[in-house]
Tab-separated table of C-alpha atoms in Angstrom:
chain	number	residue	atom	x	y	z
M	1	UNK	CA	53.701	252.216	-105.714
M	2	UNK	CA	54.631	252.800	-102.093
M	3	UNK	CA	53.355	255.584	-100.334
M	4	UNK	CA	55.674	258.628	-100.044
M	5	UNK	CA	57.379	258.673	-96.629
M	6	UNK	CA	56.502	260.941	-93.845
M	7	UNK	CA	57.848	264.481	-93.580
M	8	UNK	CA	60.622	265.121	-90.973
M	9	UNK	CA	59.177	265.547	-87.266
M	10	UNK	CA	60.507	266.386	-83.994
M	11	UNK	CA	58.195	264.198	-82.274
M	12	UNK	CA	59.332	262.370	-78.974
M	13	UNK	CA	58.528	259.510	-78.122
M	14	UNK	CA	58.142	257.802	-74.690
M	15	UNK	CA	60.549	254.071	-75.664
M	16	UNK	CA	59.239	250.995	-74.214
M	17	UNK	CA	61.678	248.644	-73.665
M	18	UNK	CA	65.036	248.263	-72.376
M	19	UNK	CA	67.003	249.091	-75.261
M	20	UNK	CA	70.205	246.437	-76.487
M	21	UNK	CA	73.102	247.779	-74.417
M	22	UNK	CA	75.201	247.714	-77.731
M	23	UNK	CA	72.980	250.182	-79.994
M	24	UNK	CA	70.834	253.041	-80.098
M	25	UNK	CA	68.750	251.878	-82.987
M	26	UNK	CA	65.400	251.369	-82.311
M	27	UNK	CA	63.087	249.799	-85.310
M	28	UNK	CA	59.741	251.544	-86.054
M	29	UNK	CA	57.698	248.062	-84.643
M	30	UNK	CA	59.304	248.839	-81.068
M	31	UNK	CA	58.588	252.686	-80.842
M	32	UNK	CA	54.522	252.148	-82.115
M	33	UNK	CA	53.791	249.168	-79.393
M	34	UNK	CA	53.259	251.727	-76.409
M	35	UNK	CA	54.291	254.680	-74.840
M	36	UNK	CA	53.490	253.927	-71.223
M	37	UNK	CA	55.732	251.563	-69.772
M	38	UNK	CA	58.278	252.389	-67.508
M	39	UNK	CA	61.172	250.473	-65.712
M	40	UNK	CA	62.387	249.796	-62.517
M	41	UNK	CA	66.124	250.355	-60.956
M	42	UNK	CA	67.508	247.198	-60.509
M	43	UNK	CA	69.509	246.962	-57.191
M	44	UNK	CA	73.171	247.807	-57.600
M	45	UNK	CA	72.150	249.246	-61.024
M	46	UNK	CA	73.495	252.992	-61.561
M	47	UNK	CA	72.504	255.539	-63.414
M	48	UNK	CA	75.700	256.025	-65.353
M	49	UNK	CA	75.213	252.129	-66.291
M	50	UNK	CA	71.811	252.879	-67.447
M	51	UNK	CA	72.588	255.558	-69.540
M	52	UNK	CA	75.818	253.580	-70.823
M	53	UNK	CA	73.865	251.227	-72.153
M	54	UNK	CA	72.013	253.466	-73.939
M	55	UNK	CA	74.571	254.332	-75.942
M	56	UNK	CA	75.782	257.583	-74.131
M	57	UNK	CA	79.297	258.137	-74.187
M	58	UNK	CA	80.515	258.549	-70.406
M	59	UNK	CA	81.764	262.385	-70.468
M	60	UNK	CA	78.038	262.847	-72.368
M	61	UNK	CA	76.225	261.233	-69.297
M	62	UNK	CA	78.332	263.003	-67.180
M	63	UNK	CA	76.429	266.239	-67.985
M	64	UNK	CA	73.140	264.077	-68.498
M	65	UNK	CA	73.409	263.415	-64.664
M	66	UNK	CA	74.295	266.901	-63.697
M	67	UNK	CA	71.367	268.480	-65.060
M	68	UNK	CA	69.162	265.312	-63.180
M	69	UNK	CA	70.708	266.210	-60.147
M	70	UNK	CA	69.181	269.398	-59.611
M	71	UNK	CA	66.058	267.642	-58.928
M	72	UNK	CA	66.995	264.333	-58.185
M	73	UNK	CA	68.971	262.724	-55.547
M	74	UNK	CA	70.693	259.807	-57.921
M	75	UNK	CA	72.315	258.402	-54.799
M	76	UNK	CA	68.851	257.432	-52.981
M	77	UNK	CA	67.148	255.768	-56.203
M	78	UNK	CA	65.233	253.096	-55.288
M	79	UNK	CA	63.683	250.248	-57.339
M	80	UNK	CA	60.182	251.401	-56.777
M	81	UNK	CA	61.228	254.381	-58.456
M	82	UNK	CA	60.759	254.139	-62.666
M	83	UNK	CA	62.923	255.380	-65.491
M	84	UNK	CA	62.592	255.419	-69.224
M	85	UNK	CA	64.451	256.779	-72.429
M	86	UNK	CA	62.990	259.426	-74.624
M	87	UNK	CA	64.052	258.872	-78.241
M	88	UNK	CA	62.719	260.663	-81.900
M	89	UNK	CA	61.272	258.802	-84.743
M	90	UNK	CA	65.077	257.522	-86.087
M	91	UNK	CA	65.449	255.962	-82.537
M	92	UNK	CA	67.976	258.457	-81.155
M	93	UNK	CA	68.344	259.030	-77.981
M	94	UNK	CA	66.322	262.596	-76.767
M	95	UNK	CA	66.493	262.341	-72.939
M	96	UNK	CA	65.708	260.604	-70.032
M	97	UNK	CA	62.451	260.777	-67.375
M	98	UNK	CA	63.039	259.566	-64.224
M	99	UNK	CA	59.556	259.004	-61.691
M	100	UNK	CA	60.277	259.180	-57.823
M	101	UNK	CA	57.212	256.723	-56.915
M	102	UNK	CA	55.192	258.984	-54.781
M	103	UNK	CA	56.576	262.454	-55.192
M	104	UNK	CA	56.672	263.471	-58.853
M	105	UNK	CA	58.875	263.614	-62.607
M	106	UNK	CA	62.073	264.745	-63.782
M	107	UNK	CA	62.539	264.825	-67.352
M	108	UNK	CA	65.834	265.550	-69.141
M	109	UNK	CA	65.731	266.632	-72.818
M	110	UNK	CA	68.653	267.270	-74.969
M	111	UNK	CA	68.760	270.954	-76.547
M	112	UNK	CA	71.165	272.560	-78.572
M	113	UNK	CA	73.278	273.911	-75.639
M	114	UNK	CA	72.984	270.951	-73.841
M	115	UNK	CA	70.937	269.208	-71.248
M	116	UNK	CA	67.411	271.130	-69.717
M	117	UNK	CA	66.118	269.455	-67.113
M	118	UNK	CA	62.367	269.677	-65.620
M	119	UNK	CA	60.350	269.287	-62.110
M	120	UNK	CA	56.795	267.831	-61.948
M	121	UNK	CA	55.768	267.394	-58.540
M	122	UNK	CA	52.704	264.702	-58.449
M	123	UNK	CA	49.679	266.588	-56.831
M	124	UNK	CA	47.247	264.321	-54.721
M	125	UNK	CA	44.091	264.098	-55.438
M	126	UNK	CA	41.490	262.319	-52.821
M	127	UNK	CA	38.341	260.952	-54.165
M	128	UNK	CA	35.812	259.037	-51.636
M	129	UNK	CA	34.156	255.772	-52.100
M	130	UNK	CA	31.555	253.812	-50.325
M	131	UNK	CA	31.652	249.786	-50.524
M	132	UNK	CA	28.731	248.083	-48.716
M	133	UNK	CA	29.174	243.924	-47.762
M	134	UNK	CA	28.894	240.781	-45.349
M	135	UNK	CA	31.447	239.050	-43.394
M	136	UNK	CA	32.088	235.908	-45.937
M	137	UNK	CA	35.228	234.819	-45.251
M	138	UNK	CA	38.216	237.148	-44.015
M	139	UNK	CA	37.924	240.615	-43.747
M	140	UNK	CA	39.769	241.504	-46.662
M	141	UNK	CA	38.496	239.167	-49.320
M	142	UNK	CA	35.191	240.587	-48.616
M	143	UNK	CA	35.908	243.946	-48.836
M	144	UNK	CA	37.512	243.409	-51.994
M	145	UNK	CA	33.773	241.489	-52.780
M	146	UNK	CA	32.253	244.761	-52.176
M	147	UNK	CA	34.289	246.635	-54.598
M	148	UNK	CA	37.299	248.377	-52.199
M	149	UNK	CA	40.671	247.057	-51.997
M	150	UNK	CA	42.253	244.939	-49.537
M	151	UNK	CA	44.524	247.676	-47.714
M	152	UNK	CA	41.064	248.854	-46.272
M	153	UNK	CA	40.610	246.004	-43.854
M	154	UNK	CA	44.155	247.305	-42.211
M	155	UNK	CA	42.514	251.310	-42.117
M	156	UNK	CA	39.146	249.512	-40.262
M	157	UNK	CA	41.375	247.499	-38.365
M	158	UNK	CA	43.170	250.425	-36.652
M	159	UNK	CA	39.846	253.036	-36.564
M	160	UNK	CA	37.679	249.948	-34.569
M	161	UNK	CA	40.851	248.726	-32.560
M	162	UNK	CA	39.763	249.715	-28.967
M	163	UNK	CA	36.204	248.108	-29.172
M	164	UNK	CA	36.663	245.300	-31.690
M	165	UNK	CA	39.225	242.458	-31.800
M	166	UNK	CA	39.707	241.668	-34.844
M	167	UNK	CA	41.341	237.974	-34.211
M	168	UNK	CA	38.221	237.014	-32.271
M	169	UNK	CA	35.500	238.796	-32.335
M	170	UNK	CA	34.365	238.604	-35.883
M	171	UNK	CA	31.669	236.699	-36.978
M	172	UNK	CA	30.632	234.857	-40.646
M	173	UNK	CA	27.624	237.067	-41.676
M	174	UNK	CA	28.453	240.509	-40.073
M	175	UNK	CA	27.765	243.068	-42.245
M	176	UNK	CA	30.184	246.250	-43.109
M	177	UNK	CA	29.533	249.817	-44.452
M	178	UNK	CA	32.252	252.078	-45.397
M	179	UNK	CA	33.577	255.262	-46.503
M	180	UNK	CA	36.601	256.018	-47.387
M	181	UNK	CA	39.253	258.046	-49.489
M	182	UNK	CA	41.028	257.201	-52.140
M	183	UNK	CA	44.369	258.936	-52.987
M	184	UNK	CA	45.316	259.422	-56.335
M	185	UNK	CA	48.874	261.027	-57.995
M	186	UNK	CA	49.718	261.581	-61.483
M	187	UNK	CA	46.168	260.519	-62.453
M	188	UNK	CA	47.058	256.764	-60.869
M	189	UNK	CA	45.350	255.407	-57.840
M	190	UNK	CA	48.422	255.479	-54.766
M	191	UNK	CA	47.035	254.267	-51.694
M	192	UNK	CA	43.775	253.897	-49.484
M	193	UNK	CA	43.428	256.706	-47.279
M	194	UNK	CA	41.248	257.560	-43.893
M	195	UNK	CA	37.985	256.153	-43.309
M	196	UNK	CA	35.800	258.834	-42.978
M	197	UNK	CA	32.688	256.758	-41.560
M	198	UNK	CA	31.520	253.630	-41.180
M	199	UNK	CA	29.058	251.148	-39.669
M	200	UNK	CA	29.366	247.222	-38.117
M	201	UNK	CA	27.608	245.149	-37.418
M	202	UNK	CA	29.135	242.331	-35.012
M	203	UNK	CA	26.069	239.849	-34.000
M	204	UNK	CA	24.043	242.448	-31.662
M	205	UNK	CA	26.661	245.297	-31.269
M	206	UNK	CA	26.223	248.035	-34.406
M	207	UNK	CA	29.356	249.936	-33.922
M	208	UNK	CA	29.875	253.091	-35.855
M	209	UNK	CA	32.450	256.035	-36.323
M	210	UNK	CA	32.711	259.036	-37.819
M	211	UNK	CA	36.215	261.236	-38.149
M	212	UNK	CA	36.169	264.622	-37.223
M	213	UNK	CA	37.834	267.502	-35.524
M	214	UNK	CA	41.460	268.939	-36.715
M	215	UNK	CA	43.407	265.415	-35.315
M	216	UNK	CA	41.296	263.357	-37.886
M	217	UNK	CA	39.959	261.511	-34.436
M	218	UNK	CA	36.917	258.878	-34.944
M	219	UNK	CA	34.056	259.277	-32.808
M	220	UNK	CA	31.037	257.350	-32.206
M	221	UNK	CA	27.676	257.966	-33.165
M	222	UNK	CA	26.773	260.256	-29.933
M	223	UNK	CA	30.651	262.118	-30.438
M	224	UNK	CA	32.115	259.982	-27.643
M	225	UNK	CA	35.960	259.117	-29.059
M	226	UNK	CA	36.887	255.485	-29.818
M	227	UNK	CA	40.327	255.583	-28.589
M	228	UNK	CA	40.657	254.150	-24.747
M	229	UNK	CA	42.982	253.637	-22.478
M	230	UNK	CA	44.001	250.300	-23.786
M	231	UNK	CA	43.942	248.305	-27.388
M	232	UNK	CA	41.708	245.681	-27.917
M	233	UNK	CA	44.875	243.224	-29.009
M	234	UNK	CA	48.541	243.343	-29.433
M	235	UNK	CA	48.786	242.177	-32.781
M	236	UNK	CA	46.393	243.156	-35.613
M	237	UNK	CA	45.500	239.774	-36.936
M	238	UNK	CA	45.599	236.659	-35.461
M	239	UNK	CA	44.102	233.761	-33.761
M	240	UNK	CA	43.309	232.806	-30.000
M	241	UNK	CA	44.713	229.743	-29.053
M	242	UNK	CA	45.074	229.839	-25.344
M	243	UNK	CA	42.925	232.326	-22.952
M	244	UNK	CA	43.371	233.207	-19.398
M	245	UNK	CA	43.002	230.757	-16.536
M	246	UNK	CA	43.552	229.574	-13.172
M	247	UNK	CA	44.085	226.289	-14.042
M	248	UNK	CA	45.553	225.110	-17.651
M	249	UNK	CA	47.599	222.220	-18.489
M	250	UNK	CA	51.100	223.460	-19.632
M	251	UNK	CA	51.946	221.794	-22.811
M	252	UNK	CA	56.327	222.086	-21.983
M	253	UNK	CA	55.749	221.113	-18.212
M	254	UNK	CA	52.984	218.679	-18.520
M	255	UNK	CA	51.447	219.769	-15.492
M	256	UNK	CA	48.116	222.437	-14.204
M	257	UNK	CA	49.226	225.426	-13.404
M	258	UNK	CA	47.891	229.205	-14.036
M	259	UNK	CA	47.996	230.652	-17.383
M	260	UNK	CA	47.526	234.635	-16.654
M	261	UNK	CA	47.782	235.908	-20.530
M	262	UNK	CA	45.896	235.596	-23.701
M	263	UNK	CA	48.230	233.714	-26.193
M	264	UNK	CA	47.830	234.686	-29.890
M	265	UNK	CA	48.845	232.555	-32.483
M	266	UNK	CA	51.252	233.868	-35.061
M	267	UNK	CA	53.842	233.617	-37.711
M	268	UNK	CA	57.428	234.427	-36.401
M	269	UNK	CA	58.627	238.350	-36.864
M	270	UNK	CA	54.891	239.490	-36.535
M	271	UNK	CA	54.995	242.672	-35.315
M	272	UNK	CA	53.801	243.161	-31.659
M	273	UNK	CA	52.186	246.636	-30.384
M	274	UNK	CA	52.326	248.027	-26.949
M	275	UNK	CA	48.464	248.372	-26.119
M	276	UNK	CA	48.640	251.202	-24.137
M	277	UNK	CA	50.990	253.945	-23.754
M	278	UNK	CA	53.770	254.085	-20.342
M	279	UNK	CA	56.851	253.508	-19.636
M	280	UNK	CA	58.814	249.771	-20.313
M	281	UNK	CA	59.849	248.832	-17.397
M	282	UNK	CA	62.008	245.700	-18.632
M	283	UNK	CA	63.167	244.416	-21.648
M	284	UNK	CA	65.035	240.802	-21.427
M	285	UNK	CA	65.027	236.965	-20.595
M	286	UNK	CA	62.195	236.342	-18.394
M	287	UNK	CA	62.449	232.738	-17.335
M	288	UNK	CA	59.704	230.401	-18.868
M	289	UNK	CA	58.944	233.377	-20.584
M	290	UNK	CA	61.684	234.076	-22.726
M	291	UNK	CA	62.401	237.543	-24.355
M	292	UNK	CA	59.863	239.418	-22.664
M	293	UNK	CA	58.509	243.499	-22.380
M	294	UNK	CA	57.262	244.829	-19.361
M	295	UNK	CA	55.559	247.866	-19.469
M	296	UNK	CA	53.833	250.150	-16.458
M	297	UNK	CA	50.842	252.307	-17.792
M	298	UNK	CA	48.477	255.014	-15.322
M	299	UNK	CA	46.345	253.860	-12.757
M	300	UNK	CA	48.626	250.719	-11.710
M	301	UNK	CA	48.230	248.934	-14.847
M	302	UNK	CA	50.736	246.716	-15.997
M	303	UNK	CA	51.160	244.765	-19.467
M	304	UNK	CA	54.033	241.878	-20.531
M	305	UNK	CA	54.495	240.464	-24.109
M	306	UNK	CA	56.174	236.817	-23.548
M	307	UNK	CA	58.017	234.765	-25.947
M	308	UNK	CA	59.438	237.327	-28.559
M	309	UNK	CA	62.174	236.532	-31.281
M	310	UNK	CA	63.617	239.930	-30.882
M	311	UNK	CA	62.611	243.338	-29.080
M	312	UNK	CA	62.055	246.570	-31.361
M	313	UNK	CA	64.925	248.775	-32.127
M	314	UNK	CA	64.904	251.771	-29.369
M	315	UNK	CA	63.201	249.538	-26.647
M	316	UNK	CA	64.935	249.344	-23.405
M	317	UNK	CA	64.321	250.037	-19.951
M	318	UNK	CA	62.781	253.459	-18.574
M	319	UNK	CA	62.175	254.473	-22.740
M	320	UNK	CA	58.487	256.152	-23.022
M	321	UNK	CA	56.020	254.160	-25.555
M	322	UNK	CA	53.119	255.695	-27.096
M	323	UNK	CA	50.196	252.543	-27.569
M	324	UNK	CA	50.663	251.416	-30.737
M	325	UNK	CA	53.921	251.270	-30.851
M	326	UNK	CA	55.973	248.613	-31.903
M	327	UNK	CA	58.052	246.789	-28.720
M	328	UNK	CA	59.361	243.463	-30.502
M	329	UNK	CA	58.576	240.667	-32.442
M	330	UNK	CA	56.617	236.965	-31.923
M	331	UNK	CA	58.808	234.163	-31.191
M	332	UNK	CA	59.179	231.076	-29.580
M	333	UNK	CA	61.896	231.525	-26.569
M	334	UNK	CA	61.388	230.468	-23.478
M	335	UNK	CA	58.878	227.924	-22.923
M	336	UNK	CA	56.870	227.661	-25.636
M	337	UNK	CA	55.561	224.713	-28.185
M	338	UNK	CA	55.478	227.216	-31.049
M	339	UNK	CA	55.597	231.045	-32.374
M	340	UNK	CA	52.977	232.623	-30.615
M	341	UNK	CA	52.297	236.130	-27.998
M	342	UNK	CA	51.436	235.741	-24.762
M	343	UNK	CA	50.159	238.833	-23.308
M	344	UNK	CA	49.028	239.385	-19.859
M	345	UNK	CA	47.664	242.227	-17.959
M	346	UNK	CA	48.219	243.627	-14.159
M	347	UNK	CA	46.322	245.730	-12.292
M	348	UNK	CA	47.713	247.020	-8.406
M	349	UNK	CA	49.924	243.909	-8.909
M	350	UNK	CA	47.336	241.164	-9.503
M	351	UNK	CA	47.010	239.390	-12.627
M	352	UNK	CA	43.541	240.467	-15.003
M	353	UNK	CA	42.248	238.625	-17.907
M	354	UNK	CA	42.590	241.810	-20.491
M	355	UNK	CA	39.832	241.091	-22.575
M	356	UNK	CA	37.690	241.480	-20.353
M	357	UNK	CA	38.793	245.175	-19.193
M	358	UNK	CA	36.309	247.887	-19.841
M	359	UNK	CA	38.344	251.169	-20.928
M	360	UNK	CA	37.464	254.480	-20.333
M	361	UNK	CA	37.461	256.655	-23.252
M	362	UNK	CA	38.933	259.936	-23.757
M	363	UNK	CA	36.965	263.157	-23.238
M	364	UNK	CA	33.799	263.485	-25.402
M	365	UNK	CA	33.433	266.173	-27.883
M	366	UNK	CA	32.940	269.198	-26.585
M	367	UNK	CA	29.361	270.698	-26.038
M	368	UNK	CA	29.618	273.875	-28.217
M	369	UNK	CA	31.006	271.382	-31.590
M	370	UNK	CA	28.356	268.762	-31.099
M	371	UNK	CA	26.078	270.244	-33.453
M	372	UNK	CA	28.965	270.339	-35.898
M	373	UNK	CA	29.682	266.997	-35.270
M	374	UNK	CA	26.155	265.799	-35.600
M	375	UNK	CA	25.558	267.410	-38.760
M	376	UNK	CA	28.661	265.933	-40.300
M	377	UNK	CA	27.242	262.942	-38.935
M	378	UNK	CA	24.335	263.040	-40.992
M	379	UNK	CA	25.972	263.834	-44.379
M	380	UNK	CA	28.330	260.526	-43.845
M	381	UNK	CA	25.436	258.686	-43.163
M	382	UNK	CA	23.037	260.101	-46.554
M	383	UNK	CA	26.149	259.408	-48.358
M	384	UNK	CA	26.946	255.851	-47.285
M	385	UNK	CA	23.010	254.988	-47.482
M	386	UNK	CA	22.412	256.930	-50.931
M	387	UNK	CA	25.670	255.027	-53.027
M	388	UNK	CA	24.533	252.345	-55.562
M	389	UNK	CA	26.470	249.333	-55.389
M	390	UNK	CA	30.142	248.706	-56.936
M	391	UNK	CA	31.104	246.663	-59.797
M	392	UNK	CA	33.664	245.159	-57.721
M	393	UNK	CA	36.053	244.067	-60.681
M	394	UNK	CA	35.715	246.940	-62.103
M	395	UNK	CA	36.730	248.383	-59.043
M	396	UNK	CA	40.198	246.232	-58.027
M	397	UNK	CA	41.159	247.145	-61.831
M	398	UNK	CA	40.794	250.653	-61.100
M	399	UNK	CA	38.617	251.316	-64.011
M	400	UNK	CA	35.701	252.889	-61.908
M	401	UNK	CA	35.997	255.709	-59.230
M	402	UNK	CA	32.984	256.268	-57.217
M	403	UNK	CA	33.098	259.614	-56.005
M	404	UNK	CA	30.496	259.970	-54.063
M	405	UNK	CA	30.894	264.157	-53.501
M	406	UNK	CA	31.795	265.093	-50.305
M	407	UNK	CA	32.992	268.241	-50.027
């Protein structure tokens, strides 16, 4: 004989896939698979289409969406944001949970009076992790090696910017050591956050930084501040493939002639940063060198940024920068063989190869927080040289969190 059915239950259950816009029947093989998936908003894709073809007659979602919109903005849905249909053990529609990727949950439940509707704002949660490796490769695939995730490379990239250039100066066999945060929400890893200390080492240079102070600022290991007066580069990663000279055969003329820039090889629409901050002092066609920025920094500096596709939104003459900044875009105008940056460098009006400009930093820390400094110093440092190694595929899955316990 079969077993006796089930007693009645009020159960909900999360549904797992989009549901046949004709029915609200769901069979008992569907509802047991999972409870964890969620979908996406399709672009152009409303909600009152959603919930239509769940079944919902339209004066029923009506009220459906007016209890979501005390929470949620159903206008500004996006397709990174998630949605999914709560239904009971007969497959009937209960409600409807809506995620906002990177703020938090509305739920809507159906109750005898109605629609209640529900807030769950996601709470971050920052755990650190250390990830210890060698230079084999690109930056990226061998952090990931060591157990961290690619994203990091970018975070390095930006802390090591004034003293490191990343499209040149790194060598196969340089060896990284890193700690870092990890942000979580909802239980679910989000993003990589600040790096918190590290160490590299770039053939005989051992560079090292530490954050600290109330502006999250990175600071050496004797407290002197990494930022300077100019960036290393332009453009975060790419390649050299012309350097400054007083003599270099132009490839469009076919003739010697001086070269004053650095040009960086890169894909078109690459975003170019201003590498100090100042004033632009003009934005246009500059001859041979196409759509070009010009922009005057302190002390008689002067940088340009030849050969752009397009300038940045908000760029124009006189318009303050702050370095980092986006100005514009690598091209090919002017005259040029291919996309690439050239960026060249003036100081009291004569032209300076740029990488070879030693920057002042900013001021060091100040006397009476060194010893704060230095004994945060000392706690990154036990903590990056005390973490065991990283199962690094454990560790892209997301199955392992090493926190390491800084408080």
């Amino acid at each position: 004989h079969p077993p006796p059915p089930p007693p009645p239950s009020n159960k909900t259950f999360l549904m797992i896939r989009r549901p046949p816009r004709s029915t609200l029947s769901i069979d008992r093989r569907q509802r047991q698979m999972c409870i964890r998936d969620r979908f996406s908003f399709e672009r152009g894709e409303t909600l009152s289409t959603i919930l239509g073809g769940l079944g919902l007659e339209p004066e029923e979602a009506r009220t459906l969406i007016e209890a979501l919109i005390q929470h949620v903005d159903v206008r500004r849905l996006r397709p990174v944001d998630r949605y999914a249909a709560l239904v009971d053990e007969a497959g009937q529609f209960q409600g409807l949970r809506v995620t906002l990727d990177g703020r938090g949950r509305a739920e809507v439940r159906r109750q005898s009076d109605g629609w209640q509707s529900t807030w769950s704002e996601f709470v971050e949660v920052s755990e650190t992790r250390v990830v210890k490796g060698e230079l084999e490769g690109s930056l990226e695939s061998s952090i990931v090696r060591a157990g961290g995730e690619a994203a990091v490379a970018y975070v390095m990239a930006d802390v090591l910017q004034w003293d490191l250039d990343f499209n040149r100066d790194l060598r196969l066999g340089d060896e990284f050591e890193l700690l870092y945060e990890r942000i979580h929400l909802d239980g679910d890893f989000h993003r990589v956050g600040d790096i918190l200390a590290l160490k590299y080492a770039n053939e005989d240079r051992q560079l090292e930084a530490y954050r600290f102070g109330e502006d999250g600022g990175h600071y050496d290991g004797e407290g002197r501040p990494l930022r300077k007066l100019f960036l290393k580069s332009p453009l975060r990663y790419s390649r050299v493939t012309s350097g400054f000279s007083t003599r270099r055969f132009h490839p469009v003329l076919k003739r010697y002639r001086p070269h004053y820039g650095v040009d960086y090889g890169a894909p078109v629409g690459t975003p170019v940063r201003v590498t100090g901050s100042g004033v632009v002092k003009s934005v246009g066609w500059d001859g041979g060198g196409g759509k070009t920025v010009k922009v005057r920094h302190p002390n008689g500096y002067l940088t340009a940024y030849l050969h752009l596709s397009r300038f940045a939104k908000g760029i124009s003459a006189g318009s303050r920068v702050t370095q980092g900044d986006v100005i514009g875009y690598v091209g090919s105008t002017g005259l040029s063989t291919g996309p690439h940056l050239d960026y060249r460098m003036q100081q009291n009006g004569r032209w300076m190869d740029p990488r070879t400009l030693k920057s002042k930093p900013a001021a060091p820390i100040p006397p009476e927080q060194l010893a704060e400094f230095e004994s945060l110093r000392e706690r990154f440092r036990q903590t990056i040289e005390s973490a065991p190694p990283i199962d690094d595929g454990a560790a892209r899955q997301g199955d392992q969190i090493a926190d390491v316990g800084i408080d």
